Amino acid sequence: MITALKLTFLLLGIGFCYRLQHSDTNEETRAAQPSKYGSLWPLPQKVQISEVSFKLSRASFQIIDAEQSFADPTCRLLQDAYRRYYEYIFVGAQTHKSSSNKRAGRAELTELQVRITSPDTECGGYPEVTSDESYELSVDQPFAVLKAPKVWGALRGLETFSQLVYEDEYGAKSINSTVISDFPRFRHRGILLDSSRHFLPLKVILANLETMAMNKFNVFHWHIVDDQSFPYMSQTFPQLSKQGAYHPYTHVYTPTDVKIVIEFARLRGIRVIPEYDTPGHTQSWGKGQKDLLTPCYSGSEPSGTFGPVNPILNTTYDFMKRFFTETSSVFPDAYIHLGGDEVDFTCWKSNPDIQKFMVQQGFGDDYKKLESYYIQRLLDIVTTTKKGYMIWQEVFDNGVTLKPDTVVHVWIGGESNEEMGKVTGAGYTTILSAPWYLDYISYAQDWQRYYKVEPLNFNGTEAQKKLVIGGEACLWGEYVDATNLTPRLWPRASAVAERLWSAMNVTDTTDAFNRLSVHRCRMVERGIPAQPLFSSYCPSEYKGI
Amino acid sequence: MITALKLTFLLLGIGFCYRLQHSDTNEETRAAQPSKYGSLWPLPQKVQISEVSFKLSRASFQIIDAEQSFADPTCRLLQDAYRRYYEYIFVGAQTHKSSSNKRAGRAELTELQVRITSPDTECGGYPEVTSDESYELSVDQPFAVLKAPKVWGALRGLETFSQLVYEDEYGAKSINSTVISDFPRFRHRGILLDSSRHFLPLKVILANLETMAMNKFNVFHWHIVDDQSFPYMSQTFPQLSKQGAYHPYTHVYTPTDVKIVIEFARLRGIRVIPEYDTPGHTQSWGKGQKDLLTPCYSGSEPSGTFGPVNPILNTTYDFMKRFFTETSSVFPDAYIHLGGDEVDFTCWKSNPDIQKFMVQQGFGDDYKKLESYYIQRLLDIVTTTKKGYMIWQEVFDNGVTLKPDTVVHVWIGGESNEEMGKVTGAGYTTILSAPWYLDYISYAQDWQRYYKVEPLNFNGTEAQKKLVIGGEACLWGEYVDATNLTPRLWPRASAVAERLWSAMNVTDTTDAFNRLSVHRCRMVERGIPAQPLFSSYCPSEYKGI
């Protein structure tokens, strides 16, 4: 059945076939115009920018702890952030010149004082799904003040402050008198990267964490292993990466690498949620762990190929217990993603031992029951590690018993609104990814399609809507590696960032285009090859190739 | 009307909407297998690779002029190429290890002797459409010999030689005994880059010329100016870039820049054909050249906007005469591309002076006649500069009288086969771009679609087919700049490269996949961020972000 949505895609398809050589329709040739919100991205909840502007001196401007702040110089997270944003402000920020502030003798803004208002600053902790990211920013004489209950809000406010700075026509760093009060609409704002289809060098992951912070994302969903390769170096089961990685030395994440990723992310207020997807998507696991996968049969003989994790052996659960005990201590986040999507039953069906087990258990021919049996035992194991879990929607659809704090991840397109209704109707927390599969590329400004998504646009009660804690942009790795990941992700993911952070009524795509055009040039100036939205230029183009 | 071709696109579109999360169909998870042709790309016309292998020593291997060569050490083009390929061979070339040559005591290949067999080596000249690019390569004891009538063939043969070198399992540079006889199927094998929609820094253009040489392309079609910006710094009319570039200092090509591009390309056997597209696509010209464009009217008053070049003023032709006299001396190639596509008549129709002119000339309401009038005068002007010209297909379609050596550029999709028949039926030389608009991106392995094109697949006599001299892959610039151009172009354009170089019967996409997978890793090793074909890895991943 072709739904209305799909028909729209078809019609768009026709449009493309008939396209002119050059995109000269009026709509598209529009150049970015100044927005009254400057280049703020994502747009804060409340913003007032006045005409009064101040200068900032590279020599004397400081970002410091306010006297009343509960954070002190031992808060490394803030000290690192001060240095980082000082650098962004005085090295980059050439993008948005304003000619409206020519008058001489402007006052100088000498300080940004950062005040953490809660005695528990959370400086040494990890960000969580419940972390407070709110902040208030006042830019005025004699100094600017950034107030936040926790360090997480301070990080968001520093990014906002840096986005307010521009160069006047003489190149002088300037900022307008501004009052901002801000907090995220959704608590879970993630990016999924896939390091199995292609190995992603550490440098690429870190650069994208950096860019996530520029867009106020707060979750790195690390789809770390899959069928194609197992780059996670396990200390309990070193054979997994030794045999399962593309290469055991050059294409693995060592324990140190993983620690670096987690700390780099923490310093930017980003959670790292690893995904260990089972029982499907596990071909690479089988290379280093004997008897973990189901032997497939061709007639009465093993065919030599293997299917999903073998759910009928106790050794499977012993392995899982030890494996998830390790990963739960390696990854500090309270959640782990257990996958559970796309289990192919063909191999299970072919295996006589499995057939016997089905009879014993009274599952009949319903292999979904076998899948649920496996998942149930896995969830019980993970529960003993004190972790919460996220799972792809099939696990919910198949009726597995879930802990009340389970996060169900909705990814199947076409009927995701109905699914959101079902999942929240059953009382589960959910996040949305279905409309945000950024690996599906298409011609022209597809960021607008991502931008127009409204996650709460499903039939449900207020209580149900509250169970939607956010979403994730997913960049699956089949066609993506270090050569093209970063420009493909940005600024397309920025559209998702604003949808998840800003108020529900921030839907003006024209204003979004104006702000995002400058925001993308800012990312370029900060060294990130974020691709263009449309014909235009940045004052300072990307320096790489 | 929805043609069969378009219907196919539609069906593909549906396919995408229903896609699974992970691309696990058997067809697609296939990993690259070794090809009997190694990693040669594009495939030479005749190749015999034996099992016998030799070692190459970094310390002593030399690429030198053969004693009998008509080229001598003053041939800078060859000397530069020797150095370049020595570097490629000993720095890169980790991509394709072979485990079939383990035996100790292999003989050493100590030299590649390059012999130019024609007294007129063309070393100091520029490549032309008639240039001889053929070569013969023999890799055997005690040395390898590369024979070519001209330096152009030597350049192609050096690339081929470098593609034959691989590392054995101990990292020793190795090459198998090989005999190759090679020449291009088509004489014109081009890439169009657009430096108007986005300015392309010199570094990006040079890197892509380098990559073109790796793929045996021989034409850089430089779509240098257009509506959006005029980055070409004219010495006769400096106001054109001063007013028409995105920025008069940071976003222009100086005369020196242009010379660098031309020489860099020449040293790689690549022609540089600039395109100055008129009378449409000229908004940026109007900024620096008063009265060049047609004033549009709103009712009886000028609206303040401008349309195509004003075809009724003598000053227009004076300008064009001086402008094309300059560019014809700046660009050494025998051809210049004059554009002529997509002329919008709305503005011409609104202008009372144009209306009067139409009556005087007896054109009636047929503005195509006015367009042809302009183009005809322009062609006459360019003819006096002794240049041949290329034009987009509309100029032919509109019945303009063309010189016999005109190259008609077919770009309009859907009925390009019919168009090829018409153009060649009228006796004109033609090149094909319609199926190779690489700015149109889509999910998955679209290189296969480009690869499957057969340029001679139209109804026509043998004589007509001979008029098809090649094609160009076009990467228009609306959505492309320094941040994403290179990975978006490569290896998708490589598919076009093989179609235009290799024999007509080289159509096995499986073998192509196997060779291209390694070729793309080779480009990565040479510092080019060529994107992946599918889930896989390169021994040495891209070092950038």
Coordinates of C-alpha atoms in Angstrom, one line a residue, chain B residues 91-349:
Chain B
V91 CA 54.6 6.0 -0.2
G92 CA 51.1 4.7 -1.1
A93 CA 50.3 1.4 -2.7
Q94 CA 49.6 -0.5 0.5
T95 CA 46.1 -1.2 -0.7
H96 CA 46.3 -4.5 -2.5
K97 CA 48.3 -7.1 -0.8
S98 CA 48.8 -10.3 -2.6
S99 CA 49.5 -13.5 -0.7
S100 CA 50.2 -15.5 -3.9
N101 CA 53.9 -14.6 -4.2
K102 CA 55.5 -15.9 -1.1
R103 CA 58.4 -17.5 -2.6
A104 CA 61.8 -16.1 -1.6
G105 CA 64.4 -15.0 -4.0
R106 CA 62.2 -13.2 -6.4
A107 CA 64.0 -11.1 -9.0
E108 CA 64.2 -7.4 -8.6
L109 CA 62.8 -4.9 -11.1
T110 CA 65.2 -2.0 -11.0
E111 CA 64.0 0.3 -13.7
L112 CA 61.1 1.6 -15.6
Q113 CA 62.4 2.9 -18.9
V114 CA 60.2 5.4 -20.6
R115 CA 60.5 5.7 -24.3
I116 CA 58.8 8.4 -26.4
T117 CA 58.8 7.0 -29.9
S118 CA 57.9 10.0 -31.9
P119 CA 60.4 12.8 -32.7
D120 CA 57.7 15.3 -31.8
T121 CA 57.2 14.4 -28.2
E122 CA 54.8 17.3 -27.6
C123 CA 56.6 17.7 -24.2
G124 CA 56.3 21.5 -24.2
G125 CA 52.8 21.6 -25.7
Y126 CA 49.3 21.4 -24.5
P127 CA 47.1 18.4 -24.7
E128 CA 44.5 18.6 -27.5
V129 CA 41.4 16.7 -28.5
T130 CA 43.5 14.9 -31.1
S131 CA 46.4 14.1 -28.7
D132 CA 47.7 10.6 -28.9
E133 CA 47.3 9.0 -25.4
S134 CA 48.2 5.5 -26.4
Y135 CA 51.0 3.5 -24.7
E136 CA 52.5 0.1 -24.4
L137 CA 53.8 -1.2 -21.1
S138 CA 55.9 -4.3 -20.6
V139 CA 57.0 -5.3 -17.1
D140 CA 59.6 -7.9 -17.3
Q141 CA 63.2 -8.7 -16.5
P142 CA 65.6 -6.9 -16.3
F143 CA 63.5 -3.8 -16.6
A144 CA 60.1 -2.5 -17.4
V145 CA 59.5 -0.5 -20.6
L146 CA 56.8 2.0 -21.2
K147 CA 56.6 3.1 -24.9
A148 CA 54.4 5.9 -26.1
P149 CA 54.4 8.1 -29.2
K150 CA 53.8 11.2 -27.2
V151 CA 54.3 12.3 -23.6
W152 CA 50.5 12.1 -23.1
G153 CA 50.6 8.3 -23.5
A154 CA 53.6 8.2 -21.2
L155 CA 51.6 9.9 -18.5
R156 CA 48.7 7.4 -18.8
G157 CA 51.2 4.5 -18.8
L158 CA 52.9 5.8 -15.6
E159 CA 49.6 5.8 -13.9
T160 CA 48.9 2.3 -15.0
F161 CA 52.4 1.2 -13.9
S162 CA 51.8 2.7 -10.5
Q163 CA 48.5 0.8 -10.2
L164 CA 50.3 -2.5 -10.9
V165 CA 52.5 -2.1 -7.8
Y166 CA 51.3 -3.8 -4.6
E167 CA 52.7 -4.8 -1.3
D168 CA 53.3 -8.5 -0.6
E169 CA 52.5 -9.8 2.9
Y170 CA 55.8 -8.5 4.2
G171 CA 55.2 -5.0 2.9
A172 CA 57.7 -5.5 0.0
K173 CA 56.7 -3.5 -3.0
S174 CA 56.0 -6.0 -5.8
I175 CA 54.8 -6.0 -9.4
N176 CA 53.9 -8.9 -11.6
S177 CA 55.2 -9.5 -15.1
T178 CA 52.7 -7.8 -17.2
V179 CA 52.1 -6.7 -20.8
I180 CA 49.6 -3.9 -21.5
S181 CA 48.6 -2.2 -24.7
D182 CA 46.3 0.7 -24.1
F183 CA 44.5 3.7 -25.6
P184 CA 41.3 5.5 -24.8
R185 CA 38.0 4.6 -26.4
F186 CA 36.9 8.2 -26.4
R187 CA 39.1 11.3 -26.9
H188 CA 37.1 13.7 -24.7
R189 CA 36.8 12.5 -21.0
G190 CA 35.9 15.4 -18.8
I191 CA 34.9 16.7 -15.4
L192 CA 32.8 19.8 -15.0
L193 CA 33.4 21.8 -11.9
D194 CA 31.4 24.9 -11.1
S195 CA 33.2 27.7 -9.3
S196 CA 30.3 30.2 -9.4
R197 CA 27.6 28.7 -7.1
H198 CA 30.4 28.2 -4.6
F199 CA 33.9 29.5 -4.9
L200 CA 36.4 26.6 -5.1
P201 CA 39.7 27.4 -3.5
L202 CA 42.7 26.7 -5.8
K203 CA 43.8 23.8 -3.5
V204 CA 40.5 22.0 -4.2
I205 CA 40.8 22.4 -8.0
L206 CA 44.4 21.2 -8.0
A207 CA 43.5 18.2 -5.8
N208 CA 40.8 17.2 -8.2
L209 CA 43.0 17.6 -11.3
E210 CA 45.4 15.3 -9.5
T211 CA 42.6 12.8 -9.0
M212 CA 41.4 13.2 -12.6
A213 CA 44.9 12.0 -13.7
M214 CA 44.6 9.0 -11.4
N215 CA 41.4 8.2 -13.4
K216 CA 42.8 9.1 -16.9
F217 CA 40.4 12.0 -17.4
N218 CA 41.8 14.6 -19.8
V219 CA 39.4 17.6 -19.8
F220 CA 38.7 20.0 -17.0
H221 CA 35.6 21.9 -18.0
W222 CA 35.8 24.9 -15.8
H223 CA 32.3 26.4 -15.4
I224 CA 34.0 29.4 -14.0
V225 CA 31.3 32.1 -13.8
D226 CA 27.5 32.1 -13.6
D227 CA 24.6 34.1 -12.1
Q228 CA 25.8 33.8 -8.6
S229 CA 29.4 35.0 -8.8
F230 CA 32.1 36.1 -11.2
P231 CA 35.4 34.9 -9.6
Y232 CA 37.4 35.2 -12.9
M233 CA 39.6 38.2 -12.6
S234 CA 39.6 39.8 -16.0
Q235 CA 42.5 42.1 -16.9
T236 CA 40.5 43.9 -19.5
F237 CA 37.4 44.3 -17.3
P238 CA 38.6 44.2 -13.7
Q239 CA 35.2 45.5 -12.5
L240 CA 33.6 42.1 -13.4
S241 CA 35.2 40.3 -10.5
K242 CA 35.6 43.4 -8.3
Q243 CA 31.8 43.8 -8.3
G244 CA 30.7 40.3 -9.4
A245 CA 32.7 37.9 -7.2
Y246 CA 31.5 36.9 -3.8
H247 CA 34.5 38.9 -2.5
P248 CA 37.0 40.8 -4.7
Y249 CA 40.1 39.5 -2.8
T250 CA 39.3 36.2 -1.2
H251 CA 36.9 34.7 -3.7
V252 CA 38.6 35.3 -7.1
Y253 CA 41.0 33.6 -9.5
T254 CA 43.8 35.9 -10.3
P255 CA 45.7 35.6 -13.6
T256 CA 48.4 33.8 -11.7
D257 CA 45.9 31.3 -10.2
V258 CA 44.5 30.6 -13.7
K259 CA 48.0 30.0 -15.0
I260 CA 48.7 27.6 -12.2
V261 CA 45.6 25.6 -12.9
I262 CA 46.4 25.4 -16.6
E263 CA 50.0 24.3 -16.1
F264 CA 49.1 21.9 -13.3
A265 CA 46.6 20.4 -15.7
R266 CA 49.0 20.3 -18.7
L267 CA 51.6 18.4 -16.6
R268 CA 48.9 15.8 -16.2
G269 CA 47.7 15.7 -19.8
I270 CA 44.5 17.6 -18.9
R271 CA 43.0 20.3 -21.1
V272 CA 41.4 23.2 -19.4
I273 CA 38.2 24.4 -21.2
P274 CA 36.7 27.5 -19.6
E275 CA 33.0 28.1 -19.9
Y276 CA 31.7 31.6 -20.2
D277 CA 28.0 31.0 -20.4
T278 CA 25.8 33.7 -22.1
P279 CA 23.3 35.2 -22.8
G280 CA 21.6 33.6 -19.7
H281 CA 23.3 32.8 -16.5
T282 CA 25.0 36.2 -16.4
Q283 CA 23.5 38.1 -13.4
S284 CA 27.0 38.4 -11.8
W285 CA 28.4 40.0 -15.1
G286 CA 25.9 42.8 -14.8
K287 CA 27.3 44.0 -11.5
G288 CA 30.6 45.1 -13.0
Q289 CA 29.5 45.9 -16.6
K290 CA 26.9 48.7 -17.1
D291 CA 24.3 48.1 -19.8
L292 CA 25.4 44.6 -20.5
L293 CA 22.2 43.0 -19.2
T294 CA 18.7 43.7 -20.4
P295 CA 16.6 46.0 -18.1
C296 CA 13.4 44.2 -17.2
Y297 CA 10.2 46.2 -17.2
S298 CA 7.1 46.0 -15.0
G299 CA 4.5 47.5 -17.2
S300 CA 5.9 50.7 -18.7
E301 CA 8.6 51.2 -16.1
P302 CA 12.0 49.5 -15.6
S303 CA 11.6 47.2 -12.7
G304 CA 15.1 47.6 -11.5
T305 CA 16.0 43.9 -12.2
F306 CA 17.9 42.6 -15.2
G307 CA 17.6 39.7 -17.5
P308 CA 19.9 38.0 -20.0
V309 CA 22.6 39.8 -21.9
N310 CA 21.1 42.7 -24.0
P311 CA 21.3 41.4 -27.5
I312 CA 20.2 44.6 -29.3
L313 CA 23.1 47.0 -28.3
N314 CA 26.3 47.3 -30.3
T315 CA 28.1 47.9 -27.0
T316 CA 27.3 44.3 -26.0
Y317 CA 29.2 43.0 -29.0
D318 CA 32.1 45.4 -28.4
F319 CA 32.3 44.1 -24.9
M320 CA 32.2 40.4 -26.0
K321 CA 34.8 41.0 -28.6
R322 CA 37.3 42.4 -26.1
F323 CA 36.3 39.9 -23.4
F324 CA 36.7 36.8 -25.6
T325 CA 39.9 38.2 -27.1
E326 CA 41.3 38.3 -23.6
T327 CA 40.1 34.8 -22.5
S328 CA 41.2 33.2 -25.8
S329 CA 44.7 34.3 -25.0
V330 CA 44.5 33.4 -21.3
F331 CA 43.3 29.8 -22.0
P332 CA 45.6 28.0 -24.5
D333 CA 43.0 25.2 -25.4
A334 CA 41.7 25.3 -28.9
Y335 CA 38.2 25.2 -27.6
I336 CA 36.1 27.5 -25.4
H337 CA 32.7 26.6 -24.0
L338 CA 30.1 29.3 -24.7
G339 CA 27.2 27.9 -22.8
G340 CA 23.9 29.1 -24.3
D341 CA 21.6 27.1 -22.1
E342 CA 18.3 28.0 -20.4
V343 CA 17.7 31.5 -21.7
D344 CA 14.6 32.9 -20.0
F345 CA 12.6 35.2 -22.3
T346 CA 10.4 36.8 -19.7
C347 CA 12.6 39.9 -19.3
W348 CA 13.3 40.3 -23.0
K349 CA 9.5 40.2 -23.6

